[in-house]
Short mmCIF file of C-alpha atoms in Angstrom, two decimals:
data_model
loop_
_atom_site.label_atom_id
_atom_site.label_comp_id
_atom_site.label_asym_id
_atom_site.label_seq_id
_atom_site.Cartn_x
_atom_site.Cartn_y
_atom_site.Cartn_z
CA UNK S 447 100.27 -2.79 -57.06
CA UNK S 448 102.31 -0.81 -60.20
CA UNK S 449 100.26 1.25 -61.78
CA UNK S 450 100.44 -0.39 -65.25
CA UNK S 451 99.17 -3.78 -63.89
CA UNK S 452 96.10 -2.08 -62.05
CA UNK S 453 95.18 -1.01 -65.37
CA UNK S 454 95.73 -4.38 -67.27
CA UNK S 455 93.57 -5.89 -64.61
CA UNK S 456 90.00 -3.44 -65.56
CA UNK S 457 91.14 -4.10 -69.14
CA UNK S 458 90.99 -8.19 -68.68
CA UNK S 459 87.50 -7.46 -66.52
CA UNK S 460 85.98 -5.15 -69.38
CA UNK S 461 87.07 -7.25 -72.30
CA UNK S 462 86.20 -10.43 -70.57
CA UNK S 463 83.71 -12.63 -72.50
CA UNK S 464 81.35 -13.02 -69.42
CA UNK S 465 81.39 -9.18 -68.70
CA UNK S 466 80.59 -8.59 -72.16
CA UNK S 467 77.86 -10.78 -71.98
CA UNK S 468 76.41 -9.20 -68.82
CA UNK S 469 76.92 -5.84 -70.15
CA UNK S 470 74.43 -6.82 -73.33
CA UNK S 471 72.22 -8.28 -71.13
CA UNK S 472 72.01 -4.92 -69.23
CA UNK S 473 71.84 -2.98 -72.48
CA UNK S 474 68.30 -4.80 -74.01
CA UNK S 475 64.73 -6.38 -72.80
CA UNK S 476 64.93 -9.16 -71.19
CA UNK S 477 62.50 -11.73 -73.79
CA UNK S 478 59.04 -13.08 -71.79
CA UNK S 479 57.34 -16.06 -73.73
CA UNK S 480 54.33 -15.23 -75.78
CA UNK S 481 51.39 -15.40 -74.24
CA UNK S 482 48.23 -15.99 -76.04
CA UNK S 483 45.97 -13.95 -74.59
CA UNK S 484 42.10 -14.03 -74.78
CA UNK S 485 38.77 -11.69 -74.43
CA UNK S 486 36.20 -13.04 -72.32
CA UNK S 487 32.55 -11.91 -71.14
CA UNK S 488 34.18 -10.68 -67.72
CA UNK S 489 30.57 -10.35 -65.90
CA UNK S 490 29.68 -13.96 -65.04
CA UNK S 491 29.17 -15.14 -61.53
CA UNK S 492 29.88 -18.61 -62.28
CA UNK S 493 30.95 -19.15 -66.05
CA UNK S 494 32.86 -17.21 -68.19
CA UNK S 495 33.00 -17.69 -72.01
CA UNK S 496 36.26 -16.31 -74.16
CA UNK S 497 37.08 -15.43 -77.54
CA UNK S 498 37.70 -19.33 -78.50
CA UNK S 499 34.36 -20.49 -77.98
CA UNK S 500 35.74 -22.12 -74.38
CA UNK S 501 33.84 -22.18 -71.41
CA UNK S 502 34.97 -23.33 -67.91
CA UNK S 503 33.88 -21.88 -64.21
CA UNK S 504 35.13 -18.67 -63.18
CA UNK S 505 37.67 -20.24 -60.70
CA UNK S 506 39.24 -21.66 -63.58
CA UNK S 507 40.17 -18.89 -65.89
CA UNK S 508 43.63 -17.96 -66.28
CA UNK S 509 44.30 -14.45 -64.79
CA UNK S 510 47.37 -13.87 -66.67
CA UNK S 511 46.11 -14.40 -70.27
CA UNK S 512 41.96 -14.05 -69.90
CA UNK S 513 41.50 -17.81 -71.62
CA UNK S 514 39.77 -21.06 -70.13
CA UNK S 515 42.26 -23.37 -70.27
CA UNK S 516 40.52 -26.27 -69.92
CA UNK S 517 37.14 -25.42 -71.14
CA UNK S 518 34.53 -26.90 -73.53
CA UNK S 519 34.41 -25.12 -76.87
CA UNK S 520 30.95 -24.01 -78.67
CA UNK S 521 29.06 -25.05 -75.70
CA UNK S 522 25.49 -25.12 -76.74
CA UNK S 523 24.16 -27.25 -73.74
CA UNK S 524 21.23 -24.76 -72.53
CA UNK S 525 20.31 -23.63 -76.40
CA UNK S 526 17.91 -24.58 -78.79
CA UNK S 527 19.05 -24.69 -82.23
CA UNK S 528 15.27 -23.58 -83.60
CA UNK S 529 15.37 -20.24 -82.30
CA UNK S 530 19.15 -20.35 -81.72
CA UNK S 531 17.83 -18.62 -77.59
CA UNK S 532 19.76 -20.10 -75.06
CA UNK S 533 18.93 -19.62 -71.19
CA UNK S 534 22.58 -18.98 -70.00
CA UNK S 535 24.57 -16.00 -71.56
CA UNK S 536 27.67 -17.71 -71.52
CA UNK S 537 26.56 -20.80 -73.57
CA UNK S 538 25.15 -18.39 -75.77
CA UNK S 539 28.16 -16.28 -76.84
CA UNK S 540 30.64 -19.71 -77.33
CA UNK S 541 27.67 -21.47 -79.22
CA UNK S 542 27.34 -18.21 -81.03
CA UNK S 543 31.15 -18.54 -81.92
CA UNK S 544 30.70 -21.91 -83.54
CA UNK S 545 31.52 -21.55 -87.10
CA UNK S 546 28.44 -23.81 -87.84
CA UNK S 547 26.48 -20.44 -86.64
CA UNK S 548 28.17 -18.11 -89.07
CA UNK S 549 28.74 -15.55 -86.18
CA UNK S 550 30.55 -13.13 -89.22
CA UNK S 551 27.16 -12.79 -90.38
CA UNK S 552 25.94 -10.50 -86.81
CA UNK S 553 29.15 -8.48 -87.54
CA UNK S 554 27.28 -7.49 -90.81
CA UNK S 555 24.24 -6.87 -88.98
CA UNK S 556 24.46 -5.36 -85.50
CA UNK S 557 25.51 -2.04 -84.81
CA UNK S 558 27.36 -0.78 -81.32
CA UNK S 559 24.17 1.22 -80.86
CA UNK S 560 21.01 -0.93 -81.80
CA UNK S 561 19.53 0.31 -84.75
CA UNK S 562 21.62 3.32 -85.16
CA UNK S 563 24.33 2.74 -87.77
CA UNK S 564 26.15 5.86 -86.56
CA UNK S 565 27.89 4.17 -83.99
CA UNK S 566 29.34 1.71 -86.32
CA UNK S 567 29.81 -1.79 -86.28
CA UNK S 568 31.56 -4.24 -83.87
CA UNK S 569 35.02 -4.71 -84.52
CA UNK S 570 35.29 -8.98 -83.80
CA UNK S 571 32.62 -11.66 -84.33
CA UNK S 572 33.15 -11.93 -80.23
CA UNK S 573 32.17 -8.56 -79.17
CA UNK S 574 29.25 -9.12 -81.80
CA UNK S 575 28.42 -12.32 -80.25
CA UNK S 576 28.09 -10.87 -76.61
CA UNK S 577 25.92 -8.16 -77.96
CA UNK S 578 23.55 -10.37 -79.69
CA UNK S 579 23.37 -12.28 -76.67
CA UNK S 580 22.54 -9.25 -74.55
CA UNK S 581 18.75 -9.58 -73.39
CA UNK S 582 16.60 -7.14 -75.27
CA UNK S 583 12.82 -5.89 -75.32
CA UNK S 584 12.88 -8.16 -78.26
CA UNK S 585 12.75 -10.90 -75.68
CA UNK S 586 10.11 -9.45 -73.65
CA UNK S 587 6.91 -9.40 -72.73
CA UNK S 588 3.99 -6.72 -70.75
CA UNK S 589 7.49 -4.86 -71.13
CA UNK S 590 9.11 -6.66 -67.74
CA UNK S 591 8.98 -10.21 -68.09
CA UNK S 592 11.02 -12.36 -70.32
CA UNK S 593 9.16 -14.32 -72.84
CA UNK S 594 10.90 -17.73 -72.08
CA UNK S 595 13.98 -18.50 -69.76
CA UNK S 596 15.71 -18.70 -73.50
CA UNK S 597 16.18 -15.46 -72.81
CA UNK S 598 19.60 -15.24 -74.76
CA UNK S 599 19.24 -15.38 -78.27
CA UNK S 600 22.03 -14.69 -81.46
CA UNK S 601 19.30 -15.18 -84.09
CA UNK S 602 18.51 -12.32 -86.27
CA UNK S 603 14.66 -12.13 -84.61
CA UNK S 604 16.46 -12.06 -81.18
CA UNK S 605 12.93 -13.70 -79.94
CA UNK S 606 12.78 -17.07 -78.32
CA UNK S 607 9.68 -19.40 -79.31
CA UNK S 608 7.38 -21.05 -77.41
CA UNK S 609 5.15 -23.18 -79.28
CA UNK S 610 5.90 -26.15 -81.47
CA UNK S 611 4.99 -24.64 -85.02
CA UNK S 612 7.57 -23.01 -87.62
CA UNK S 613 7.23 -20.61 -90.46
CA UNK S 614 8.44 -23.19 -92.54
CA UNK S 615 5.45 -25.58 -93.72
CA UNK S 616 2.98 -23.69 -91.53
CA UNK S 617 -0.36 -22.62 -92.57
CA UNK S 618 -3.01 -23.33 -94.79
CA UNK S 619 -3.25 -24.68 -97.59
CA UNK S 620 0.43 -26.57 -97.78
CA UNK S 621 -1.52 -29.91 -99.56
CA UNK S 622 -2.10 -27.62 -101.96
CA UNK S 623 1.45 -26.54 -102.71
CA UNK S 624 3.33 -23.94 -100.40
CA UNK S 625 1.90 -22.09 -98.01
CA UNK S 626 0.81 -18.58 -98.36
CA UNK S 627 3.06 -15.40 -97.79
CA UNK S 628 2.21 -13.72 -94.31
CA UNK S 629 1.89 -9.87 -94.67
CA UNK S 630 1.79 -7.50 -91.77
CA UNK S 631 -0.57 -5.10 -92.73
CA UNK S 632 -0.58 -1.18 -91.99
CA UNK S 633 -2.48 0.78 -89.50
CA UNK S 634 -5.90 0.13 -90.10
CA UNK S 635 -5.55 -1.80 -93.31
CA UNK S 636 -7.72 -4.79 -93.91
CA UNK S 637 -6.01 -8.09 -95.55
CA UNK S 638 -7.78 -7.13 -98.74
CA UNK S 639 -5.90 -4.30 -99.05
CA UNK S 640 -2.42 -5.64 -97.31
CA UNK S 641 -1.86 -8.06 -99.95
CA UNK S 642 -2.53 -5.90 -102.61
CA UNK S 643 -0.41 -3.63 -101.25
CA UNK S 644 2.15 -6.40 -102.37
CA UNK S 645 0.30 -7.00 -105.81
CA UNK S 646 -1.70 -10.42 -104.01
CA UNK S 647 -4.55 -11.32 -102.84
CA UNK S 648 -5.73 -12.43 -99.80
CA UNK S 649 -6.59 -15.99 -99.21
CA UNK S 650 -8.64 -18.37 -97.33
CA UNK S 651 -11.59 -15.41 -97.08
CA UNK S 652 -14.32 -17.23 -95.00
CA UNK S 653 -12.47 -20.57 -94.32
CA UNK S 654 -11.03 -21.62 -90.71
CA UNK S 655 -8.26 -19.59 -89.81
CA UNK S 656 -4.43 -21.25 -90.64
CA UNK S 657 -2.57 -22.81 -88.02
CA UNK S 658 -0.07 -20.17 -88.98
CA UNK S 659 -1.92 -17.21 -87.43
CA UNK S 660 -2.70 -18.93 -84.41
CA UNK S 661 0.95 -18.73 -83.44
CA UNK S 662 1.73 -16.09 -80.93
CA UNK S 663 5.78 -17.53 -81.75
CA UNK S 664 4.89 -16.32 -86.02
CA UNK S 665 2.97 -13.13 -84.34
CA UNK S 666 6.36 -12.22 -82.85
CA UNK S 667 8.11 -12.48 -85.97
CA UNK S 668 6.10 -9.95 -87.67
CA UNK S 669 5.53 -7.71 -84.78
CA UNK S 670 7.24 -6.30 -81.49
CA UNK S 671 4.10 -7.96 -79.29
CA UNK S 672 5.43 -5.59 -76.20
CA UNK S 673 2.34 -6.32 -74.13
CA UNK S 674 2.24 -10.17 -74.67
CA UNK S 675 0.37 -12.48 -76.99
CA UNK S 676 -2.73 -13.77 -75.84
CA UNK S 677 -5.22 -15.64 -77.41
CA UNK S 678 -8.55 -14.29 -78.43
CA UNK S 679 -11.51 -16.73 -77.59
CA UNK S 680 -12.86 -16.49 -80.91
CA UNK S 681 -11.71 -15.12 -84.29
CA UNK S 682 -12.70 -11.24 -83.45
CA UNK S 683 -12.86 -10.10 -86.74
CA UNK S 684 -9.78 -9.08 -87.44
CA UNK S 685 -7.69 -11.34 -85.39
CA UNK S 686 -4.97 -11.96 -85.68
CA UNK S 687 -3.32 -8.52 -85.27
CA UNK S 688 -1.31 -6.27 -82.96
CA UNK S 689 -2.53 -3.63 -81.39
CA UNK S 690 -0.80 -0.06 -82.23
CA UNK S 691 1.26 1.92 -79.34
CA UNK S 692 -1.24 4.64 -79.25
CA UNK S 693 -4.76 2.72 -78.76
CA UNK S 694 -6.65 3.68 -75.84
CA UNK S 695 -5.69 1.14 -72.41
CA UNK S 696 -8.88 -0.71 -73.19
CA UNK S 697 -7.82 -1.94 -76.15
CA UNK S 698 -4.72 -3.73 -74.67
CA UNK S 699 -1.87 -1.38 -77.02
CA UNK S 700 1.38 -2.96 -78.27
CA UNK S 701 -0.76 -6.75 -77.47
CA UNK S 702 -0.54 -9.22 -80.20
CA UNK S 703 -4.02 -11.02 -80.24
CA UNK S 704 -4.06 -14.82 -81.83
CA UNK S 705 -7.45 -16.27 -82.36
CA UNK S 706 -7.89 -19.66 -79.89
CA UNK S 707 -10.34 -21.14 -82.59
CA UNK S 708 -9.39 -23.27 -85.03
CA UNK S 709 -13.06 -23.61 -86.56
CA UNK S 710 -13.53 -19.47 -86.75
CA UNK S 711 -13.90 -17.68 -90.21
CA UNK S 712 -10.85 -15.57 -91.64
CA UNK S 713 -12.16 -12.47 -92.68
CA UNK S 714 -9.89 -10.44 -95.50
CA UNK S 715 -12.12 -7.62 -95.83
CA UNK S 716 -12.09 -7.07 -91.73
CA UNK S 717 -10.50 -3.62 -90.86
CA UNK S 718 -9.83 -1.61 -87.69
CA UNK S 719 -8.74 1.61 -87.08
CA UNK S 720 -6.29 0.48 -83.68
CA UNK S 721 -4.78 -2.92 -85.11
CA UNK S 722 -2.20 -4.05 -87.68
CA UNK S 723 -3.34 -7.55 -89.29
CA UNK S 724 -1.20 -10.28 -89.95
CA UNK S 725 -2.46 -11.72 -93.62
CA UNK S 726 -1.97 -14.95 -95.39
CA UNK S 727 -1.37 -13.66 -99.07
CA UNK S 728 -0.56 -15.60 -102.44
CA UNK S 729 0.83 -13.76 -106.09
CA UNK S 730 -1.98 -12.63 -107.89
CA UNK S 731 -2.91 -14.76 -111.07
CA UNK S 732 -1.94 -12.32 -113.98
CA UNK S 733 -5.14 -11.28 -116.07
CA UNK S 734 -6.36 -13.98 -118.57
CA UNK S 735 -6.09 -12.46 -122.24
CA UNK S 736 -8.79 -10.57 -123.83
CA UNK S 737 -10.01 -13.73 -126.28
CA UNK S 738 -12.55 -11.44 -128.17
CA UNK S 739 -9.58 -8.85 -129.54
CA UNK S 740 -7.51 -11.85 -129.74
CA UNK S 741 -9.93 -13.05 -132.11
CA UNK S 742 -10.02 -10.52 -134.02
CA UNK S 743 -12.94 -8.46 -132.40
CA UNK S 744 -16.38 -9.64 -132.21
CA UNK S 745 -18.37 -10.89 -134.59
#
């Protein structure tokens, strides 16, 4: 072949539409779909929950993007919406998710490090979910058994309850408007002294003791109740209280103690050197004026 048409012949090939085309093909990325891709809690046996609320077996996630693609969203199947504790983790980080919950508000709220705002805050409301679903001493008891099998709580007590009563409309005297302001007293401080402390007084001095300090569940929301909550078989004084970390053994330390008896006296002025007391408290009444100066003086 002449030299000349040897040469028109690579020209025709180089300048060729379908060369050029293969040449830009060569020349860039070749473009993948996008792929929506998902967190998830990883550590599940059986379920996993993502970043979208979803749930679905652990067969059924999709390796390549991390989602469920079939799963239930905001499943709240093993929670109870009272103490917002739910007995599988899973459930509890998608019904954590559910926008009902707020779950910006434990982004606010929890720290990487509990209570240690050095190590800064979680970066999603998903990584904050699966941290405030993370079983804690807060759900604890005698420091190695779980208070309830709602062990998984995203509630800002992090505590699951047990009995039937709430803070809300608990305690005495609620036919007589709303019910008293529980105080958690100091070391050693009587009830007397606890609810002055928060310029009150205390109430219900020698009457039966309020259904709201019979509650181990209320107990737990004022203290840490490490040890347990038991119930005292009568009112002990200065029941109901927590014992402090340093009492001696025979005093049952870091035990919250609710009196069993309904019909024992509340004491205000009870004290003890080894307890904190939990205190039903109302405002104090502000002085009545001084009628005599008013007056004018006396007469």
């Amino acid at each position: 072949m002449p030299r000349t048409s040897a040469l028109s012949l690579v020209c025709i090939l180089i300048l060729s539409p379908l060369t050029r085309a293969s040449r830009l093909l060569l020349a860039r990325d070749i473009p993948f779909r996008n792929l929506v891709t998902c967190q998830n809690t990883k550590s599940g046996r059986d379920l996993l929950a993502d970043d979208g609320g979803r749930v679905c077996p652990r067969d059924a996630i999709d390796s390549s993007t991390g989602c469920c693609p079939k799963g239930r969203t905001h499943v709240c199947d093993s929670c109870h919406d009272g103490d917002r504790c739910c007995s599988v983790y899973e459930e509890c980080v998608s019904c954590c998710l559910s926008p009902l919950h707020e779950p910006q508000t434990h982004l606010q709220r929890l720290y990487r490090g509990a209570d240690r705002p050095e190590t800064g805050r979680w970066e999603t409301v998903f990584q904050a979910c699966q941290a405030a679903c993370r079983t804690s001493s807060h759900s604890t008891q005698h420091e190695n058994a779980f208070i309830a099998l709602r062990k998984h709580c995203y509630s800002d007590t992090g505590r699951p309850r047990v009995g039937n009563t709430t803070l809300a409309g608990a305690g005495s005297g609620s036919e007589q408007g709303s019910p008293p302001r529980l105080v958690a007293g100091g070391v050693g401080q009587s009830c007397t002294q606890a609810c002055a402390a928060g310029r009150g007084v205390c109430v219900g001095d020698g009457g039966p003791i309020p259904a709201a300090l019979r509650d181990c569940d209320i107990l737990r929301d004022h203290f840490g109740c490490e040890a347990g909550c038991a119930a005292s078989p009568s009112g002990g004084g200065v029941h109901p209280a927590y014992i402090k970390p340093k009492a001696p053994t025979w005093q049952l330390p870091t035990m919250c103690i609710a009196p069993a008896a309904s019909s024992a006296a509340f004491n205000c002025s009870a004290a003890s050197a080894a307890v904190q007391r939990l205190c039903p408290c109302n405002d104090a009444e502000p002085p009545l004026p001084d009628t005599q100066h008013a007056a004018g003086g006396s007469m």
